[in-house]
mmCIF file of C-alpha atoms in Angstrom:
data_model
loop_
_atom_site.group_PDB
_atom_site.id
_atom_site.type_symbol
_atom_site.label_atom_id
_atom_site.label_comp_id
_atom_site.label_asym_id
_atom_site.label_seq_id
_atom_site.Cartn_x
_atom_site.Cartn_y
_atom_site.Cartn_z
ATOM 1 C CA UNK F 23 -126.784 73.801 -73.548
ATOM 2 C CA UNK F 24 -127.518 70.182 -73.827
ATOM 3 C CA UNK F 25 -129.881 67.854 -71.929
ATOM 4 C CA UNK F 26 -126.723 66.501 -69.943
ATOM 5 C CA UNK F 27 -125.943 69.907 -68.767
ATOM 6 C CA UNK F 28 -129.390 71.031 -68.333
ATOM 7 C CA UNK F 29 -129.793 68.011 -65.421
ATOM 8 C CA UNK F 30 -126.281 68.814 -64.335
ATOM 9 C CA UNK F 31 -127.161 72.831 -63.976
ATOM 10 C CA UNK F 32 -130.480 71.323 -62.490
ATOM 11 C CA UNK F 33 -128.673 69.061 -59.446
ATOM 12 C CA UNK F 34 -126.081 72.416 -59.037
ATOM 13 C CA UNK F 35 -128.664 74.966 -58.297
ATOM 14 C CA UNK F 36 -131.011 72.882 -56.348
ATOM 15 C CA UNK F 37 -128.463 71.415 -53.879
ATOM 16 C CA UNK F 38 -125.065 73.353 -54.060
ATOM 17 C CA UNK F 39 -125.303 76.513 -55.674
ATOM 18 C CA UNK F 40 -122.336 78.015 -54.349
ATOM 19 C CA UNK F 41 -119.695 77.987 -56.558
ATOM 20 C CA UNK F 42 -117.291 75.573 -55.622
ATOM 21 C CA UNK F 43 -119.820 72.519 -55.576
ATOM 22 C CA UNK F 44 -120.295 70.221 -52.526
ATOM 23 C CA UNK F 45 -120.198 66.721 -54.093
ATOM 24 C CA UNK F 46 -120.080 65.101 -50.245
ATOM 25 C CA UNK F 47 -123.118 67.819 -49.640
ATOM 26 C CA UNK F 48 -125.215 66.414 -52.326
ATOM 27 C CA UNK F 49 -124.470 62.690 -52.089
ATOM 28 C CA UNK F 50 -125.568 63.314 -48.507
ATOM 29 C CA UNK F 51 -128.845 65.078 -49.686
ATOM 30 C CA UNK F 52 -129.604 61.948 -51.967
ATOM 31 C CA UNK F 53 -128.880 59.172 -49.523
ATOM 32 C CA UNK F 54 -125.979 57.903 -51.845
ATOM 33 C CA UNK F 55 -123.528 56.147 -49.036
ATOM 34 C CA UNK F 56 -119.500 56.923 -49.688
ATOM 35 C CA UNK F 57 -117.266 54.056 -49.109
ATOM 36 C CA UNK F 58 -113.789 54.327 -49.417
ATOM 37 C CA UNK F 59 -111.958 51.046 -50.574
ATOM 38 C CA UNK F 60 -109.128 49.204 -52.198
ATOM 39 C CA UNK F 61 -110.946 48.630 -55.504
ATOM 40 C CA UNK F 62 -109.329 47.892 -58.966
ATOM 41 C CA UNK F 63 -111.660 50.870 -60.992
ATOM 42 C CA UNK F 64 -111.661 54.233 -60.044
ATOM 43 C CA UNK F 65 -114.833 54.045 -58.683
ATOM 44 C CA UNK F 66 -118.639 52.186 -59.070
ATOM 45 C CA UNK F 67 -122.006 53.133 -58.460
ATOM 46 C CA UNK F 68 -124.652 50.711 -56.851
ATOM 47 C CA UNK F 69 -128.085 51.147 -56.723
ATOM 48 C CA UNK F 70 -130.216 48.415 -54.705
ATOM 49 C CA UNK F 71 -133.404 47.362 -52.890
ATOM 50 C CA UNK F 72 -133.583 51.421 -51.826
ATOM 51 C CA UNK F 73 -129.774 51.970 -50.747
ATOM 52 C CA UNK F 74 -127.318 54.027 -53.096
ATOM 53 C CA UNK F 75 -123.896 53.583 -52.512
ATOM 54 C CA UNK F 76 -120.820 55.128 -54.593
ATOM 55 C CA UNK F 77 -117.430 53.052 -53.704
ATOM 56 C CA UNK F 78 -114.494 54.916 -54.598
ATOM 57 C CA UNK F 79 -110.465 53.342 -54.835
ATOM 58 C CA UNK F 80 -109.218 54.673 -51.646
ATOM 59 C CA UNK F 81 -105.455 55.685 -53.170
ATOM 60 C CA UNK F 82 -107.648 58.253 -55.037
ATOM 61 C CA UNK F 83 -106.371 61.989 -54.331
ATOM 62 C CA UNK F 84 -108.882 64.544 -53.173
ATOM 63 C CA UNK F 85 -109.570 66.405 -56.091
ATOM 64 C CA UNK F 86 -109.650 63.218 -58.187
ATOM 65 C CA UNK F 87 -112.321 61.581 -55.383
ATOM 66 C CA UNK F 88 -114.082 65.049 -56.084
ATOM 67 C CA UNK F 89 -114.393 64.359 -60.103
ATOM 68 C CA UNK F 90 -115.038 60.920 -59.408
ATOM 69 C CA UNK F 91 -118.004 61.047 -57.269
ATOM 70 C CA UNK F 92 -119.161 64.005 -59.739
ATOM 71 C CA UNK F 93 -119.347 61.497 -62.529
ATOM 72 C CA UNK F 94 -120.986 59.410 -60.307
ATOM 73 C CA UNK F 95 -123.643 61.210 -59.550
ATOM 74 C CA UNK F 96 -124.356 61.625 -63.557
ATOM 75 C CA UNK F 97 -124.929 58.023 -63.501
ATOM 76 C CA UNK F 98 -127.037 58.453 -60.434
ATOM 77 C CA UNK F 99 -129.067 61.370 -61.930
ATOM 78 C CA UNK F 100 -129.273 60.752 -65.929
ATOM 79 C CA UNK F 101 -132.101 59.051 -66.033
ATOM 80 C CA UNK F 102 -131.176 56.665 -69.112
ATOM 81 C CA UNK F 103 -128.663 55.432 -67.058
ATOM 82 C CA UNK F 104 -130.706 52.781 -65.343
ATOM 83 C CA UNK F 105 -128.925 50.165 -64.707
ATOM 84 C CA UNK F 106 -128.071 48.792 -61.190
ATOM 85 C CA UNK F 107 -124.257 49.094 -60.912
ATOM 86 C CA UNK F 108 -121.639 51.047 -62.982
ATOM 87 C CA UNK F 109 -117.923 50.661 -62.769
ATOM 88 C CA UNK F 110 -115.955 53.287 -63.662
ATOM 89 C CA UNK F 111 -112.255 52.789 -64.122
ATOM 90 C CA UNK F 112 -109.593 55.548 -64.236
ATOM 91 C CA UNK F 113 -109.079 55.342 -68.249
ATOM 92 C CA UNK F 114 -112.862 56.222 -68.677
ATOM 93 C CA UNK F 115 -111.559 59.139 -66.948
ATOM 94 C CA UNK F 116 -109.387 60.850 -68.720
ATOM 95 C CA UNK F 117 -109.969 62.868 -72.768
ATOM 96 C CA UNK F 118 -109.719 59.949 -74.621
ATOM 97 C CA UNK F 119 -112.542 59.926 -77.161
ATOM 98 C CA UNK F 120 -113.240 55.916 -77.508
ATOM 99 C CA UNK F 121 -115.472 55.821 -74.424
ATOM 100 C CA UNK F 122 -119.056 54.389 -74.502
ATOM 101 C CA UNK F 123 -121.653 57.337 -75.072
ATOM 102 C CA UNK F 124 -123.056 56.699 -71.376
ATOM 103 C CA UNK F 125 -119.212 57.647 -69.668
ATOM 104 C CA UNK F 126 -118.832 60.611 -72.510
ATOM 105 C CA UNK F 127 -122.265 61.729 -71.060
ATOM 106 C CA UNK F 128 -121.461 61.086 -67.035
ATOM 107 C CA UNK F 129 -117.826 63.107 -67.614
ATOM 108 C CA UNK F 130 -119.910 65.934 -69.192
ATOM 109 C CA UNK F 131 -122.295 65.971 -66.242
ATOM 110 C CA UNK F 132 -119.489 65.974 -63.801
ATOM 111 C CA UNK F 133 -117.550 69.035 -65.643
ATOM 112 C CA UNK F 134 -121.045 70.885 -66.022
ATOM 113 C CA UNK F 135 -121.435 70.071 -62.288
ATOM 114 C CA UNK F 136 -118.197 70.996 -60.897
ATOM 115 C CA UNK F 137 -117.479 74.105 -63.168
ATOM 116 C CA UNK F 138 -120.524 75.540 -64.747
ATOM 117 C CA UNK F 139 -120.095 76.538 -67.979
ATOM 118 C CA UNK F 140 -121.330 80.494 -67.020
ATOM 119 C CA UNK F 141 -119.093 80.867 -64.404
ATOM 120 C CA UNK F 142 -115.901 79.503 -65.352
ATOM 121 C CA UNK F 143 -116.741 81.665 -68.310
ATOM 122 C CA UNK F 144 -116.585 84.418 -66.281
ATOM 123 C CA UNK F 145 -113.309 82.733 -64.612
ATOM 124 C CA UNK F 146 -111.200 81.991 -67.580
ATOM 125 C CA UNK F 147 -109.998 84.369 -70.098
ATOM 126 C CA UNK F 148 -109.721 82.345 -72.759
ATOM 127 C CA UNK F 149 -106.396 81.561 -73.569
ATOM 128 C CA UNK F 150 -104.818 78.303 -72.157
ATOM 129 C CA UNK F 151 -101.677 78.258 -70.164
ATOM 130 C CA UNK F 152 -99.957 76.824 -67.032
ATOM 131 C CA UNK F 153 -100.886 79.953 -64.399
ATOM 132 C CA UNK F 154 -104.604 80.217 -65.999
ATOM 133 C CA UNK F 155 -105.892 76.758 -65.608
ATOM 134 C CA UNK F 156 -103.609 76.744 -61.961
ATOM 135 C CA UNK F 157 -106.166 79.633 -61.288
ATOM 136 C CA UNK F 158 -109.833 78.217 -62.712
ATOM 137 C CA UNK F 159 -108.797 74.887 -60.799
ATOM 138 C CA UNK F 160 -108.305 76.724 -57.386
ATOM 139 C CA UNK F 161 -111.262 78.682 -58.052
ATOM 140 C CA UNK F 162 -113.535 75.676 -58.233
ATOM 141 C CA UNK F 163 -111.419 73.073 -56.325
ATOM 142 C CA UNK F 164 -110.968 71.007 -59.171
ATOM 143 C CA UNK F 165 -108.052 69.335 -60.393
ATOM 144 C CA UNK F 166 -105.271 70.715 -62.941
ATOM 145 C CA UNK F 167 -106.478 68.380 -65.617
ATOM 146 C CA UNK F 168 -110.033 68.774 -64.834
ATOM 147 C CA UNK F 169 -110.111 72.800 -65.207
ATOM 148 C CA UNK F 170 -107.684 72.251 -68.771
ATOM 149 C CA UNK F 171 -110.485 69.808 -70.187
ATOM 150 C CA UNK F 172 -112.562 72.271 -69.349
ATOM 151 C CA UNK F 173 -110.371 75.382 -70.778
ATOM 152 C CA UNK F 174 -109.978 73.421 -74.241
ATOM 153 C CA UNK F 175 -113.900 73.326 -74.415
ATOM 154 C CA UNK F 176 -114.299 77.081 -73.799
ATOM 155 C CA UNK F 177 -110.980 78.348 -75.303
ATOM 156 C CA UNK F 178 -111.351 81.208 -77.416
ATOM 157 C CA UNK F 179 -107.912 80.587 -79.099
ATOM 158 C CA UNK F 180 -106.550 77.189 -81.157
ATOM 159 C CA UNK F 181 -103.994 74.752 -79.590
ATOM 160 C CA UNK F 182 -103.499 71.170 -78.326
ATOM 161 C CA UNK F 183 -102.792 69.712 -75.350
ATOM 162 C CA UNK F 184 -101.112 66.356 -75.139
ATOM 163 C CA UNK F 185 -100.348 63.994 -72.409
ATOM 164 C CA UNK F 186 -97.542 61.631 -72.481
ATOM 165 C CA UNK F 187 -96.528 58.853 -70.134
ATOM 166 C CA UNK F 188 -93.173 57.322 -70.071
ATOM 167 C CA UNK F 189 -92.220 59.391 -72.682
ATOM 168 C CA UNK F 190 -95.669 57.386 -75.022
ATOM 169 C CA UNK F 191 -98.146 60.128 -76.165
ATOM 170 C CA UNK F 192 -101.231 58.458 -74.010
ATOM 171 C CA UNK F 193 -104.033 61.337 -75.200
ATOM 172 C CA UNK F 194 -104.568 64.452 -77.211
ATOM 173 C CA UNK F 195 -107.009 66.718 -77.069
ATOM 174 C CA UNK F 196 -107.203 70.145 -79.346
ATOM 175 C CA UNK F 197 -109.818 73.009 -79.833
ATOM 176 C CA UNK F 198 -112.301 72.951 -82.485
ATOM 177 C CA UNK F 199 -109.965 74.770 -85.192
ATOM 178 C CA UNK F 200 -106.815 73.575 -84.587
ATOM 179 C CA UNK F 201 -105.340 72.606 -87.822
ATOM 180 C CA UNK F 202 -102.636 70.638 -86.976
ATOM 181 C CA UNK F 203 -102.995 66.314 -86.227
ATOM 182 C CA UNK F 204 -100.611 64.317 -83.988
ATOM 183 C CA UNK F 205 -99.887 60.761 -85.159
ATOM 184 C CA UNK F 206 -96.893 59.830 -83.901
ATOM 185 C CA UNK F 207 -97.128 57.462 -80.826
ATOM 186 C CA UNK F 208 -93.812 58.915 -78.214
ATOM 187 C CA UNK F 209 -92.877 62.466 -77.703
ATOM 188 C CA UNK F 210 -89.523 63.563 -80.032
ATOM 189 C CA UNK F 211 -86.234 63.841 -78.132
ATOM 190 C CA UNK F 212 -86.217 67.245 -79.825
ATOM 191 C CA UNK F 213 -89.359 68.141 -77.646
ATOM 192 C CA UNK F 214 -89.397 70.037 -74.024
ATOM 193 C CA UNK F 215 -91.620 67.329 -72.821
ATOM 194 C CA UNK F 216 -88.467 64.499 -73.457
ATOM 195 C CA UNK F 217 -86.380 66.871 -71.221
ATOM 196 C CA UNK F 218 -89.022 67.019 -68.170
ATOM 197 C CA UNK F 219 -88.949 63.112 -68.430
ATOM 198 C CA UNK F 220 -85.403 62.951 -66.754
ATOM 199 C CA UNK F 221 -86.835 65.408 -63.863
ATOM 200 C CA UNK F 222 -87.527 64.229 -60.309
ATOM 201 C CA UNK F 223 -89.674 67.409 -59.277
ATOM 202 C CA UNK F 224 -92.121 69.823 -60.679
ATOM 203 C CA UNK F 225 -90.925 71.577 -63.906
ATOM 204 C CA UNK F 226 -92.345 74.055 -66.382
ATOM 205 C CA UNK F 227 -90.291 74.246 -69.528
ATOM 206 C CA UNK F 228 -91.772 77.065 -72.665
ATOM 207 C CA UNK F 229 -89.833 76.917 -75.562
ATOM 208 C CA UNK F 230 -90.208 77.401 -79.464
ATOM 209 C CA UNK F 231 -89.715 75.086 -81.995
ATOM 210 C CA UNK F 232 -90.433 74.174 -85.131
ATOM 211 C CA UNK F 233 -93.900 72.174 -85.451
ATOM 212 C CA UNK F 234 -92.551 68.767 -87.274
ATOM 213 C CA UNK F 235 -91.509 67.775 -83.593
ATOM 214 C CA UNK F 236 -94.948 67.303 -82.975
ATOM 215 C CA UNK F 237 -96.968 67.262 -86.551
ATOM 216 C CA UNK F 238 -96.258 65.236 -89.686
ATOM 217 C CA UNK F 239 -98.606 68.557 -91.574
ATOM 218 C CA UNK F 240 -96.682 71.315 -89.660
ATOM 219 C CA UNK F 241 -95.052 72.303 -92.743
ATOM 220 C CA UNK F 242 -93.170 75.405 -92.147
ATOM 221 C CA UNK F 243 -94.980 76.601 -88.943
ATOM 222 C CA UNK F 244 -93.624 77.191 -85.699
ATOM 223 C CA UNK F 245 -95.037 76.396 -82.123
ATOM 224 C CA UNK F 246 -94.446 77.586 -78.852
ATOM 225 C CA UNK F 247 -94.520 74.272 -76.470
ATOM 226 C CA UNK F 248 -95.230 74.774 -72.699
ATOM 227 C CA UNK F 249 -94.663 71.865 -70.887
ATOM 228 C CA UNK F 250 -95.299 70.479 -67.339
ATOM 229 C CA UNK F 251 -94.321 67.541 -65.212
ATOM 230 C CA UNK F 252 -95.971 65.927 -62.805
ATOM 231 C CA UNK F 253 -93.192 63.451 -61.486
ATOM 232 C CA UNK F 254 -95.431 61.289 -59.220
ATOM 233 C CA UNK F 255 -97.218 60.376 -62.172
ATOM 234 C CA UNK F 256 -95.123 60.201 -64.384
ATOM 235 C CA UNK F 257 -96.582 62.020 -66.549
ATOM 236 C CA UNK F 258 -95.903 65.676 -68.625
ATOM 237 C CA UNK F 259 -98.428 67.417 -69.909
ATOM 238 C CA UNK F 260 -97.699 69.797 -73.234
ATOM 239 C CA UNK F 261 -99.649 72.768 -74.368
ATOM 240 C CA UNK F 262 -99.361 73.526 -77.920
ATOM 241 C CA UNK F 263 -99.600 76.685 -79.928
ATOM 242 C CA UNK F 264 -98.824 77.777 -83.391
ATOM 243 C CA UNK F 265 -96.470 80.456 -82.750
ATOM 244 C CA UNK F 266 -98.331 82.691 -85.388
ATOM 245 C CA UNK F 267 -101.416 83.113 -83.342
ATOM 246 C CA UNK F 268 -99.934 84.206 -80.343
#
């Protein structure tokens, strides 16, 4: 465990230690003011002649306000992160990997925070699919993509999940061994994830196919691609694995 964990598991067991964490509870406990607004980034922190305020876009959803505050509060309680005001937007929010160190560092806080690493442990079985990381995020009231960041860092299997956008591949993210590399910048027509883009409602689609639909080094391998739409974004995210290893 790292030192940004360490002051997360610190802030968890001193002022919510049940499991699902009380980000409201804590701000509270800190005098850190929540204001709700109409603000361009997802959220910023503001720390000023003794007042602490976190001011969060409004049109946020629950569970996203939830994460949001959580990374907050790593700001707030990493104490290299000293300056006065941070601004977080939404794509410092997501698994890209081109962040500045000090957003890498508040997004591990919040995960560490909202699902410690022990526990969802004890949560998740290992292996990455639709129902499982439906299940760790009800269990700790996080949301869907929140709980499958998390699953890809303590998966005990190799895959990939990818997230595409108007059919553009936005973000990847795989587990330490996967040996396949995406580089292609929209999802193939051959792919489930095209399909779910013509969709109006909530769809899971599985299906096997061979890898070159995703990976230029697939060679002969195989994958099995489980894909799911979220229409309101949007947006489908795929989860990837070499059929072999199944």
């Amino acid at each position: 465990m790292n030192k940004i964990q360490s002051l997360a598991k610190e802030m968890k067991l001193f002022f919510s230690p049940e499991i699902v964490t009380d980000v409201y509870g804590i701000c509270k406990q800190f005098g850190i003011e929540i204001i709700e607004a109409p603000i361009k980034a997802d959220a910023y922190l503001e720390c000023e002649n003794g007042n602490s305020y976190i001011v969060l876009k409004e049109s946020l959803n629950d569970n996203r306000k939830k994460f949001t505050i959580a990374h907050e509060l790593g700001h707030f309680y990493i104490p290299w992160h000293s300056e006065l005001m941070f601004g977080c937007d939404i794509k410092e929010m997501d698994f890209k990997n081109e962040y500045a160190p000090r957003e890498k560092e508040a997004n591990l806080f919040a995960a560490e925070l909202l699902m410690p690493t022990e526990e969802f442990r004890n949560n998740f079985g290992g292996k990455i699919s639709y129902s499982t990381v439906s299940r760790v995020a009800n269990i700790f009231e996080v949301s869907f993509q929140a709980a499958l960041n998390r699953c890809i860092d303590l998966a005990k299997e190799d895959c990939i999940v990818v997230c595409s956008i108007d059919r553009r591949i936005k973000w990847f993210k795989a587990t330490e061994d996967f040996p396949l590399f995406i580089n292609r910048k929209r999802v193939s027509e051959l792919s489930g994830a095209d399909e779910l883009f013509d969709l109006q409602t909530f769809q899971i689609k599985t299906i096997e196919e061979p890898g070159y639909i995703w990976f230029s080094d697939a060679d002969d391998k195989d994958v099995v691609e489980e894909s799911i739409a979220f229409p309101n974004y949007n947006e489908v995210i795929s989860i990837i694995h070499l059929k072999d290893e199944l």
